[in-house]
Coordinates of C-alpha atoms in Angstrom, one line a residue:
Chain A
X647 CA 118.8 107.4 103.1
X648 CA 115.1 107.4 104.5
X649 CA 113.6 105.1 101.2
X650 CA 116.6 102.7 100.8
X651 CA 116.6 101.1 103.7
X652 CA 113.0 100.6 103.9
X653 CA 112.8 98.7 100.3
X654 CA 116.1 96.7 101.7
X655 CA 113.7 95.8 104.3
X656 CA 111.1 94.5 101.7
X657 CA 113.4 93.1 99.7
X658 CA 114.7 91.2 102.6
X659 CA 110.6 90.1 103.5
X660 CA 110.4 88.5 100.2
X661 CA 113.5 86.4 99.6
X662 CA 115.4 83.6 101.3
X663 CA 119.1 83.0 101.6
X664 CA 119.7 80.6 98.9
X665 CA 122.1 78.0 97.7
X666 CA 125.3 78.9 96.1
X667 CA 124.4 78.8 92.7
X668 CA 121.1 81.4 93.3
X669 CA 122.5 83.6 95.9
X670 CA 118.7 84.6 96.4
X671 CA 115.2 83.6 95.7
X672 CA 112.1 85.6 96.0
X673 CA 109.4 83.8 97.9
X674 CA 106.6 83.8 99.8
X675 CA 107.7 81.1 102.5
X676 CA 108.5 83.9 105.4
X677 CA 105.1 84.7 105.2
X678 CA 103.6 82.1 105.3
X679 CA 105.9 80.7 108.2
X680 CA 104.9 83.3 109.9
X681 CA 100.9 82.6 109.6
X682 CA 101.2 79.2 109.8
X683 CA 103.2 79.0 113.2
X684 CA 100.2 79.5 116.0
X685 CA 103.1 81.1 118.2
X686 CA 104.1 83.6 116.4
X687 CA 100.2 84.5 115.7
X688 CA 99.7 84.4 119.1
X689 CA 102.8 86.6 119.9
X690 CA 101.7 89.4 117.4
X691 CA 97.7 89.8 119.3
X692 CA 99.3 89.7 122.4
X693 CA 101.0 92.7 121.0
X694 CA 98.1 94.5 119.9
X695 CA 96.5 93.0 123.1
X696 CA 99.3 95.4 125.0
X697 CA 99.1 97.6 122.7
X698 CA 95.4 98.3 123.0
X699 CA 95.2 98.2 126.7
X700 CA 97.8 99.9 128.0
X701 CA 96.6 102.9 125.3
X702 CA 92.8 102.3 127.2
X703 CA 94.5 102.2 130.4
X704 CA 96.4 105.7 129.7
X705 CA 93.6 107.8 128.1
X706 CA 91.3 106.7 131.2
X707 CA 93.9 108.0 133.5
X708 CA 95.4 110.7 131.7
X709 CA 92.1 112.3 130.5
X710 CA 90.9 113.3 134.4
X711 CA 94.8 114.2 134.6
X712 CA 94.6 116.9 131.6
X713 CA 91.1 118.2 132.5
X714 CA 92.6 118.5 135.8
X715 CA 95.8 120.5 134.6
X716 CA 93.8 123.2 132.5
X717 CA 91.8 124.2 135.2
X718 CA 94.6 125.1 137.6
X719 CA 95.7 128.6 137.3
X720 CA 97.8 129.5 134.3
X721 CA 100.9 129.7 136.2
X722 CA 100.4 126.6 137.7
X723 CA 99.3 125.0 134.4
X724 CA 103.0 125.8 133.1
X725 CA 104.3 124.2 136.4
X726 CA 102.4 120.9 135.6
X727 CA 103.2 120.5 132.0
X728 CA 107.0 121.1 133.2
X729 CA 106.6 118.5 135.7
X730 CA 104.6 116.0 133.4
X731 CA 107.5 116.9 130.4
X732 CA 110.4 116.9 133.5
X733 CA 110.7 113.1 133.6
X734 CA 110.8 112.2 129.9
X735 CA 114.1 113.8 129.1
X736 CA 115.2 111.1 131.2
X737 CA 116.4 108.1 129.4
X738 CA 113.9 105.7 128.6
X739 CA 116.2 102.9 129.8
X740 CA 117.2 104.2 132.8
X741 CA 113.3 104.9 133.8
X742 CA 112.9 101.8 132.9
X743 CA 115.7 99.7 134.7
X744 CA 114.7 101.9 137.6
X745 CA 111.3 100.8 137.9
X746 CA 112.7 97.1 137.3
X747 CA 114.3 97.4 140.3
X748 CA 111.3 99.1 142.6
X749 CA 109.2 95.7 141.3
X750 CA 112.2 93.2 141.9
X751 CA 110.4 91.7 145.2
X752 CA 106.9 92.4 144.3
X753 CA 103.7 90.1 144.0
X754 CA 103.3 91.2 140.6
X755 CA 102.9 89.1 137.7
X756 CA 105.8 89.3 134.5
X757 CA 102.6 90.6 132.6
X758 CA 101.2 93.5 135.4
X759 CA 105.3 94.6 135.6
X760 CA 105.0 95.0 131.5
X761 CA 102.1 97.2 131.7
X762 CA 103.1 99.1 134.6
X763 CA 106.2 100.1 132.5
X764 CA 104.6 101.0 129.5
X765 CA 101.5 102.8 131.1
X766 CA 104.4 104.8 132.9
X767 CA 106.5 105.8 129.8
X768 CA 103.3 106.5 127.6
X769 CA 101.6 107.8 129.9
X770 CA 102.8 111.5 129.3
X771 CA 102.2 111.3 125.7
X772 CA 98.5 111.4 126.3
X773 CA 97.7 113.8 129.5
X774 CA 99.9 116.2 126.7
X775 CA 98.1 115.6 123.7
X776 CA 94.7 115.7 126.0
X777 CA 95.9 118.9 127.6
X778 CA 96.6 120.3 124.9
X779 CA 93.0 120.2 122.5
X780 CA 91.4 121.4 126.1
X781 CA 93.6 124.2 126.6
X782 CA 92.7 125.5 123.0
X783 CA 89.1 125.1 123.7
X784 CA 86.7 128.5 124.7
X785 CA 85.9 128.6 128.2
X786 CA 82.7 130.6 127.6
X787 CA 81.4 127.3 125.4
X788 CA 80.9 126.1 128.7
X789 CA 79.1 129.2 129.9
X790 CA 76.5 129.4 126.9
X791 CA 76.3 125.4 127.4
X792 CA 75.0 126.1 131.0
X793 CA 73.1 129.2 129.9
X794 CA 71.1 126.7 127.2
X795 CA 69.9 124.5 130.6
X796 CA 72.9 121.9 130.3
X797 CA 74.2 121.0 134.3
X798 CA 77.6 120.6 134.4
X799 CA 77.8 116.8 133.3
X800 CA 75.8 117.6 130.6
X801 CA 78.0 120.1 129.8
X802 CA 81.1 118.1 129.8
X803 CA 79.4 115.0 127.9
X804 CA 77.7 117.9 125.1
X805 CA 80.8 120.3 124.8
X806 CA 84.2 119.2 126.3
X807 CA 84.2 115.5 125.5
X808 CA 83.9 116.2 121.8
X809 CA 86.4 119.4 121.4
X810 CA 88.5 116.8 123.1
X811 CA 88.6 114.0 120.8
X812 CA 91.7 115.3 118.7
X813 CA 93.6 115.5 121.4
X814 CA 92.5 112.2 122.3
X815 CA 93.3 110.6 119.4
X816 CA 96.8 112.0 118.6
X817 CA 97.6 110.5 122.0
X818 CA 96.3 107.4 120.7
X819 CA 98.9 107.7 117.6
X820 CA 101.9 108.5 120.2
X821 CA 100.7 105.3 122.6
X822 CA 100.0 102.9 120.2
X823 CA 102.2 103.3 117.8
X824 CA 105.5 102.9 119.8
X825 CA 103.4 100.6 122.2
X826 CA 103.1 97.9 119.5
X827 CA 106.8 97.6 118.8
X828 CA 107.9 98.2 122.3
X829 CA 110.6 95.6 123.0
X830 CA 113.0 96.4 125.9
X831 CA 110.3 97.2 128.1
X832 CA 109.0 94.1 127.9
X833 CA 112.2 92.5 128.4
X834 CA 113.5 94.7 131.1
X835 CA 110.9 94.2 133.1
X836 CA 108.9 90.7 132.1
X837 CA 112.0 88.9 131.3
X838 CA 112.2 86.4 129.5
X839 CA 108.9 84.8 129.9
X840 CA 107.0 87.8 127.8
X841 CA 107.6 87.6 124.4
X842 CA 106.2 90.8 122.2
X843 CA 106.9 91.1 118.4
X844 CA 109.9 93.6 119.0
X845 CA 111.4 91.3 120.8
X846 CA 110.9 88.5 118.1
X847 CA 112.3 91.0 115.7
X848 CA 114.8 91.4 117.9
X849 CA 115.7 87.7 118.5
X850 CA 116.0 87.2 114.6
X851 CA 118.1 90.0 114.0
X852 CA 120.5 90.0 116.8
X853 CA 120.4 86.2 117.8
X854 CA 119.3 83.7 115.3
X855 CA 120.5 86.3 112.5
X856 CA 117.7 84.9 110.2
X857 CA 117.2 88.2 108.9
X858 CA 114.9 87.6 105.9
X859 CA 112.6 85.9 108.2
X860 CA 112.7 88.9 110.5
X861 CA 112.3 91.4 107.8
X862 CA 108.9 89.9 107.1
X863 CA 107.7 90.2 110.7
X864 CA 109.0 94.0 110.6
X865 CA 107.4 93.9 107.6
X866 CA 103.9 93.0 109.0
X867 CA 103.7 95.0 112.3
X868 CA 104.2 98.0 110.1
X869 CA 101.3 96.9 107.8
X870 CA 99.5 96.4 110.8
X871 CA 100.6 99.4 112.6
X872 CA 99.9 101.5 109.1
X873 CA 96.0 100.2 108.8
X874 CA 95.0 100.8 112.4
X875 CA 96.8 104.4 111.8
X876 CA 94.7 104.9 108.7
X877 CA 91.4 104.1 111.0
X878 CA 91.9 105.9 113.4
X879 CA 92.9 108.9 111.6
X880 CA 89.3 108.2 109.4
X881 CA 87.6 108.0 112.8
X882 CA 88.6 111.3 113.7
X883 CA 87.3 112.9 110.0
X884 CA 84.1 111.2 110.2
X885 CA 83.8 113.0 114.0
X886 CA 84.7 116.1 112.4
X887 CA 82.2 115.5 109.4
X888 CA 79.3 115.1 112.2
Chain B
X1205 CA 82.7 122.6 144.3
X1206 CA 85.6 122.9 147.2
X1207 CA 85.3 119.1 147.8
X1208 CA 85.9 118.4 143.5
X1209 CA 89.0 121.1 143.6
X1210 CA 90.7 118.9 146.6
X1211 CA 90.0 115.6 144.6
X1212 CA 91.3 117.0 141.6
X1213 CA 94.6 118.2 143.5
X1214 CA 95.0 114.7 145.1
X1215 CA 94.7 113.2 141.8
X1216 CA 97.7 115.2 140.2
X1217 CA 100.0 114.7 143.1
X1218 CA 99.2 110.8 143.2
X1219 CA 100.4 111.1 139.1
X1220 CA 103.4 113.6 140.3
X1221 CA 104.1 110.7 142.3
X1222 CA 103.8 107.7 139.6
X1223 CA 106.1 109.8 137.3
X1224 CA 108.7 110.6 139.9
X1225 CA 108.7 107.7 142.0
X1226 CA 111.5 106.1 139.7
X1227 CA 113.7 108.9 139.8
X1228 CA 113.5 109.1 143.6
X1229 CA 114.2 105.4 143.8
X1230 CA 117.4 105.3 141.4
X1231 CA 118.7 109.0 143.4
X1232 CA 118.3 106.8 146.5
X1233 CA 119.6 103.7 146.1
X1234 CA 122.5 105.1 144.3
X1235 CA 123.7 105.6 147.7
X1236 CA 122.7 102.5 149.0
X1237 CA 125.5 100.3 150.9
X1238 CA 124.7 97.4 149.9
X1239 CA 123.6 95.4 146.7
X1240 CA 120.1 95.4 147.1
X1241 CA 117.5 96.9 145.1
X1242 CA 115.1 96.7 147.1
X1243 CA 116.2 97.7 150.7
X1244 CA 118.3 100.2 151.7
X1245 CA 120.9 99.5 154.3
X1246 CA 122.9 102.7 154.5
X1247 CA 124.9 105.5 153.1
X1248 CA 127.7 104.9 150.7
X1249 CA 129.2 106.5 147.8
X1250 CA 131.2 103.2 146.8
X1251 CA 128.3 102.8 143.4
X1252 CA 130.0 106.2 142.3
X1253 CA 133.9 104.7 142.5
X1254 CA 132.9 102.1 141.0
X1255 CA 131.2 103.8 137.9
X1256 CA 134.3 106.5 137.5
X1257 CA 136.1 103.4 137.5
X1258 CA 134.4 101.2 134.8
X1259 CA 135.8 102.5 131.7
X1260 CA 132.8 101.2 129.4
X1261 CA 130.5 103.3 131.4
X1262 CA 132.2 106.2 131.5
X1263 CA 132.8 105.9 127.5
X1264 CA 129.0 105.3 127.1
X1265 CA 128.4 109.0 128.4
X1266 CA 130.9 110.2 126.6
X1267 CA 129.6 108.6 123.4
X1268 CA 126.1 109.8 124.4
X1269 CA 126.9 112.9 124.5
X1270 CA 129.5 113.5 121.4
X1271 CA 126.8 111.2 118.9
X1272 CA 124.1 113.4 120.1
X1273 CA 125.9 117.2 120.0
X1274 CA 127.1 116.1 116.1
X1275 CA 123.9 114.5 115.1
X1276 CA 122.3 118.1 116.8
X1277 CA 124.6 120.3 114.8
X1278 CA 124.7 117.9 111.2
X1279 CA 120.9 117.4 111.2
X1280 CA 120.4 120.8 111.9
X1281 CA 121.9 122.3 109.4
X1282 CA 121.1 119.9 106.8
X1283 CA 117.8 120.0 108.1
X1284 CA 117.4 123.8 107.6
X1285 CA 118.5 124.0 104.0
X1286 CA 116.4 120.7 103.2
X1287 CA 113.4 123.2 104.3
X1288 CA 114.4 126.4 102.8
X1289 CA 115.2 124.6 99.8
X1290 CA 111.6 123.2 100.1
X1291 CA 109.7 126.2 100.9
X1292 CA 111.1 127.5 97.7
X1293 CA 110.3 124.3 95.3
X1294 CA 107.2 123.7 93.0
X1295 CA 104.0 122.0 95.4
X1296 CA 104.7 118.6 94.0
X1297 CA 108.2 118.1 95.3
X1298 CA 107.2 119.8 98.5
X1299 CA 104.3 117.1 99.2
X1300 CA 106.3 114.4 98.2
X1301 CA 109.1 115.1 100.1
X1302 CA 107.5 115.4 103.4
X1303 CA 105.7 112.6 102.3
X1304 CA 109.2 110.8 102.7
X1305 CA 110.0 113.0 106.0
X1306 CA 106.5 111.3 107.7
X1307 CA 108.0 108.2 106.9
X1308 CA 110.4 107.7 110.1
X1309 CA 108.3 108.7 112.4
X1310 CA 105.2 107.1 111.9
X1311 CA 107.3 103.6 111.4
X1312 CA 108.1 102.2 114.5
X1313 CA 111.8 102.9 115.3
X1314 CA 112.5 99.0 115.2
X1315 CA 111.5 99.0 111.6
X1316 CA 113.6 102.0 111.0
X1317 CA 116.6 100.7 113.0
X1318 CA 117.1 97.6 111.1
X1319 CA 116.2 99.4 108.0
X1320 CA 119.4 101.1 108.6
X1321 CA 121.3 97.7 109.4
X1322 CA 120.2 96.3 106.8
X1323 CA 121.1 99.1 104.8
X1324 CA 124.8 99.5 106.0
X1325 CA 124.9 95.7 105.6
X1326 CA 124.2 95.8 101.7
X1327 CA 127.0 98.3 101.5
X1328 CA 129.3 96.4 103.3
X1329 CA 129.7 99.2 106.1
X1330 CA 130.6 97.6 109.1
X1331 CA 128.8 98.9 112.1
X1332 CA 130.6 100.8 114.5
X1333 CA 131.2 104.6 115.8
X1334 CA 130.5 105.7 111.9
X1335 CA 127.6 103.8 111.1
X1336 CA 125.8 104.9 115.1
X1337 CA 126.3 108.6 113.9
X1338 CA 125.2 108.0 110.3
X1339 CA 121.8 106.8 112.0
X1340 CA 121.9 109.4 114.3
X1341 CA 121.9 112.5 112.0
X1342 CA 119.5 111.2 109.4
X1343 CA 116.8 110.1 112.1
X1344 CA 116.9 113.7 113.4
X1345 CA 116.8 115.6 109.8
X1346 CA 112.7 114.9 109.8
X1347 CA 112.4 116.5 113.1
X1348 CA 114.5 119.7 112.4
X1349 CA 112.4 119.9 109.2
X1350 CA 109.4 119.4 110.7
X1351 CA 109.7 122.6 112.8
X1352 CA 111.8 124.5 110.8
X1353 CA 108.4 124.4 108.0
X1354 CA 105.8 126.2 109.8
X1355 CA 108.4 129.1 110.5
X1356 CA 109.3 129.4 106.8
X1357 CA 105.7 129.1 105.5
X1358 CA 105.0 132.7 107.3
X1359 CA 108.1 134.0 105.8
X1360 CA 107.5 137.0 103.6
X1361 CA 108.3 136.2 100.5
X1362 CA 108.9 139.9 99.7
X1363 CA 111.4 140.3 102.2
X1364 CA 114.0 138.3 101.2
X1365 CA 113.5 139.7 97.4
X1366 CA 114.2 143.2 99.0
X1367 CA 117.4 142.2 100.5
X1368 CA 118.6 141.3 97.0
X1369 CA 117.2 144.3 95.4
X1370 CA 118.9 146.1 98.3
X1371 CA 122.7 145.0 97.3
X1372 CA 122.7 141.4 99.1
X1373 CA 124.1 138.3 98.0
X1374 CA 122.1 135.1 98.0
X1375 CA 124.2 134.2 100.8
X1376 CA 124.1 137.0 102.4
X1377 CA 119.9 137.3 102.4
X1378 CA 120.2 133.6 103.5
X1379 CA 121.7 134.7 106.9
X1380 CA 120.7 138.1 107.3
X1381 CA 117.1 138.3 106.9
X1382 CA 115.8 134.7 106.0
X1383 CA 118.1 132.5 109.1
X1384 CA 117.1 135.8 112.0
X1385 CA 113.5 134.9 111.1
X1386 CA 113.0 131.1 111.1
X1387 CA 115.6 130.8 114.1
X1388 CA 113.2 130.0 116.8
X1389 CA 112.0 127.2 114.7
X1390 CA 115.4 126.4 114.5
X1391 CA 116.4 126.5 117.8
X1392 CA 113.7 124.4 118.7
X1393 CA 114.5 121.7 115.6
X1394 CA 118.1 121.3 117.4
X1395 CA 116.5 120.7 120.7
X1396 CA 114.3 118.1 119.7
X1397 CA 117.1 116.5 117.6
X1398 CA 119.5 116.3 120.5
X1399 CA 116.8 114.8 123.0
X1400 CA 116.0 112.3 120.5
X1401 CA 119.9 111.3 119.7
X1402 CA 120.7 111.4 123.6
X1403 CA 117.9 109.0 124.8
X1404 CA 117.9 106.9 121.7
X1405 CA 118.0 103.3 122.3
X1406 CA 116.5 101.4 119.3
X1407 CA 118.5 102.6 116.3
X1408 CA 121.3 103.0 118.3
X1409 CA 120.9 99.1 119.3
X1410 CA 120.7 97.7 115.8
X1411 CA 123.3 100.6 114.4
X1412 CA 126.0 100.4 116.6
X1413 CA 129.3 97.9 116.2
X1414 CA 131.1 95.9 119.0
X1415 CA 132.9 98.2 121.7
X1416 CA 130.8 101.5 121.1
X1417 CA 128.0 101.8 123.4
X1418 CA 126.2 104.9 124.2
X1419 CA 124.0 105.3 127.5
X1420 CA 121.5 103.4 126.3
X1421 CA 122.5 100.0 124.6
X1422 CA 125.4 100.3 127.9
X1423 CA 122.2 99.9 130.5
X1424 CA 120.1 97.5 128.2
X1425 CA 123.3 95.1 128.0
X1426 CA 124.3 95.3 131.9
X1427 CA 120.6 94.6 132.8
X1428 CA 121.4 90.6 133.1
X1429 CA 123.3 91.5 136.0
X1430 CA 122.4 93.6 139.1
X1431 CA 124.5 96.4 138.7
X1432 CA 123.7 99.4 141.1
X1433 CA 126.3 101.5 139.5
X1434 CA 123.8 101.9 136.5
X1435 CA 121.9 103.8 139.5
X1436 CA 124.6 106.1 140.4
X1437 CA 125.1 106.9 136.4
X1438 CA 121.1 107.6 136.5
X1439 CA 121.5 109.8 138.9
X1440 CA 123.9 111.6 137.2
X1441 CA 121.6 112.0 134.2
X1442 CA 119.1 113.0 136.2
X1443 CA 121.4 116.0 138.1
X1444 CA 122.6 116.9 134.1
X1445 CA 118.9 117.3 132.9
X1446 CA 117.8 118.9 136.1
X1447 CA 120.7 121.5 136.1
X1448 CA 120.2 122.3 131.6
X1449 CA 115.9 122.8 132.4
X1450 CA 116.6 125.1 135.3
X1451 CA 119.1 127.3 133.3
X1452 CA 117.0 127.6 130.0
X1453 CA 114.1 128.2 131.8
X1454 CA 115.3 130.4 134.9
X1455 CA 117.6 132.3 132.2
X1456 CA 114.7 133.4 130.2
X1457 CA 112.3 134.2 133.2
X1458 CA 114.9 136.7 134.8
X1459 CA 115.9 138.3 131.3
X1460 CA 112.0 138.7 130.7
X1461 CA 112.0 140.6 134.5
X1462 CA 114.7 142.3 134.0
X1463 CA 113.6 143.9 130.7
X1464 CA 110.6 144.6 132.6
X1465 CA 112.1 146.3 135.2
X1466 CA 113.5 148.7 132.7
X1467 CA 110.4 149.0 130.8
X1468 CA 109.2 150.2 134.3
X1469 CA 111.8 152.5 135.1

């Protein structure tokens, strides 16, 4: 039930519908359809462009936010990990449609409404995952770091920073990952006018029902999505190796 | 040092206030008199009428909430054997299998969801009430694993030997001493799987049939329109959650003080 439908899915990559005669015919074409259309290579970077930068945007604000959280009191700490957690047992959608309608009338661009959505729904993930590699760390790491003449930035750039990265970097695996293949929020709240891979996946699927064709795109985000994993997963061993 | 702790504090209440400003907004205008979305003429409850009155929203809770309370107790049970069954097999099933169990979730869930249409499509399954539940339960089995393993790996082996050696059936040791110890893990496998099946929109999207909508594919589909009853149903998800966090965490805080106090007295 978990393998079947994912070689259904290849299978589906690497044939066409064909003629009466062959029912189907292994092939290439979606492929190359796929990377010889500039608009559908243009569609999947602005993906990873999204994808990317709304995952920078969160661990620049949701870093300060963790560091912030595990130096309140620890009662208060399990306050603010309530209040960060209270708001994502909400349905995405409704979040969502509700913040479609607080920019309904706003100045903003389609593209500044998408990444105000998805900083908000990702945003959690990471002032977690952040919160909760420096909740683990020693305090007294800080101590000795100021006892060996290291001030307080120092400190933070020598000691915390570092012990951090782990917790860094799973965030990055909740962001991205979901980020990439995102599809109603950009829909919700760019409309029609910002076209991400989900939603061409979605368009194939649902609309056009071309599914072979939209099998292969599945097909290649998840390649994608799989190689930048396996990076950033060996990024995080080499830092460990050092 | 006092001016960084007052930066520090405005910085978490100005996130407070990103995270909650949608939920104020859709509480709000749910009782908005008018249309609008964006301004708020007056008081009115006419959103609510009209949501008890459209049938197709009230059968998307009621979907919600039946798909994710069978997919909750399904994939927990299945889930839980899977991983017993697990913990006791040879290291080369056990890595291969969670091999498979990584599988959903570091996919995106659009590749899983048509993964599943696909699938049902092969078989000729047509999509509807059977095919959304189907989805349902096996998406959750890898979470109810997941954190059903780590309770079972600090299982005593020992233990569960003794309870045969002490007149117990295999059945018997299953849910007398092995179930009493893992059931935190558990608990919080069936937790996880009924969050994920209640705000699931993607698979549900691609699994569902014509006429069933849950919560979620109802509010994706009515977003063409302004519809401020979607606010009043919001709210109404947002007064459910609100009312299950304070009573399993108040619960536990006044059992833990009252088992003080009698520690005390």
């Amino acid at each position: 039930m978990i393998i079947l439908p994912m070689l259904i899915i290849v299978f589906y990559a690497f044939s066409t519908q064909g003629n009466s005669l062959i029912p189907v015919k292994l092939t290439l074409d979606n492929f190359a359809r796929f990377f010889s259309d500039s608009i559908f290579v243009e569609v999947l970077l602005r993906s990873l462009k999204l994808a990317i930068i709304t995952t920078i945007i969160c661990i620049l604000i949701g870093y300060p936010a963790a560091y912030f959280i595990a130096k309140l009191s620890p009662d208060n700490q399990s306050i603010a990990v309530l209040l960060v957690t209270l708001p994502q047992l909400i349905n995405m959608l409704v979040r969502t449609y509700a913040w479609r309608g607080i920019l309904l009338e706003s100045p903003f661009s389609p593209e500044v409404k998408v990444y105000i959505g998805m900083v908000y729904n990702f945003l959690p993930f990471m002032i977690l995952q952040i919160y909760t590699s420096l909740s683990k760390m020693d305090p007294s790491l800080i101590s000795a770091a100021n006892d060996l003449g290291c001030d307080n930035r120092m400190a933070f750039i020598k000691v915390t920073l570092p012990l951090s990265v782990p917790g860094i970097i799973s965030g990055i695996t909740l962001v991205f990952l979901p980020a990439v293949s995102s599809f109603f929020i950009p829909k919700l709240l760019g409309g029609g006018s910002y076209v991400l891979v989900g939603n061409l996946i979605e368009n194939y699927f649902v609309t056009t029902g071309d599914w072979n064709f939209g099998s292969a795109i599945s097909l290649i985000m998840a390649v994608i999505i799989l190689i930048s994993m396996y990076f950033t997963r060996k990024f995080d061993y080499d830092k460990e190796a050092i | 040092m006092k001016k960084k702790s007052w930066f520090s504090k405005f910085y978490l209440v100005l996130i407070m206030a990103f995270f909650y400003l949608p939920i104020v907004y859709v509480v709000l205008f749910s009782f908005n008199a008018s249309r609008s979305l964006t301004n708020f003429t007056g008081f009115s409850l006419q959103w609510y009428q009209k949501m008890f009155a459209t049938r197709e929203m009230m059968e998307s809770i009621y979907y919600s909430t039946i798909i994710a309370v069978i997919a909750t107790v399904v994939s927990t049970i299945v889930g839980t054997i899977v991983a017993i069954g697990l913990s006791k097999s040879s290291r080369l099933v056990k890595e291969a299998v969670t091999q498979v169990n990584n599988l959903p979730m570091l996919n995106p869930d659009i590749v899983t969801a048509i993964g599943f249409m696909l699938f049902f499509s092969t078989l000729n399954i047509p999509t509807g009430f059977g095919t959304l539940l189907l989805a349902h339960i096996v998406f959750c089995i890898p979470y109810v694993i997941l954190s059903v393993m780590p309770k079972l790996r600090q299982l005593d082996d020992n233990v569960a030997e003794a309870a045969l050696d002490l007149g117990c059936t295999p059945f018997e040791a299953l849910y007398k001493v092995i179930i009493p110890q893992i059931r935190e893990g558990i608990i919080s496998g069936a937790l996880v799987a009924f969050t994920m099946s209640f705000d699931d929109f993607v698979i549900s999207y691609f699994t569902t049939g014509p006429g069933i909508n849950n919560i979620s594919t109802y509010v994706y589909a009515t977003t063409k329109r302004i519809n401020p009853s979607v606010n009043a149903l919001s709210t109404i998800i947002v007064i459910a959650i609100t009312i299950i966090l304070i009573i399993t965490n108040v619960v536990p805080m006044i059992k833990a003080r009252r088992e003080n106090d009698e520690k005390t007295a």
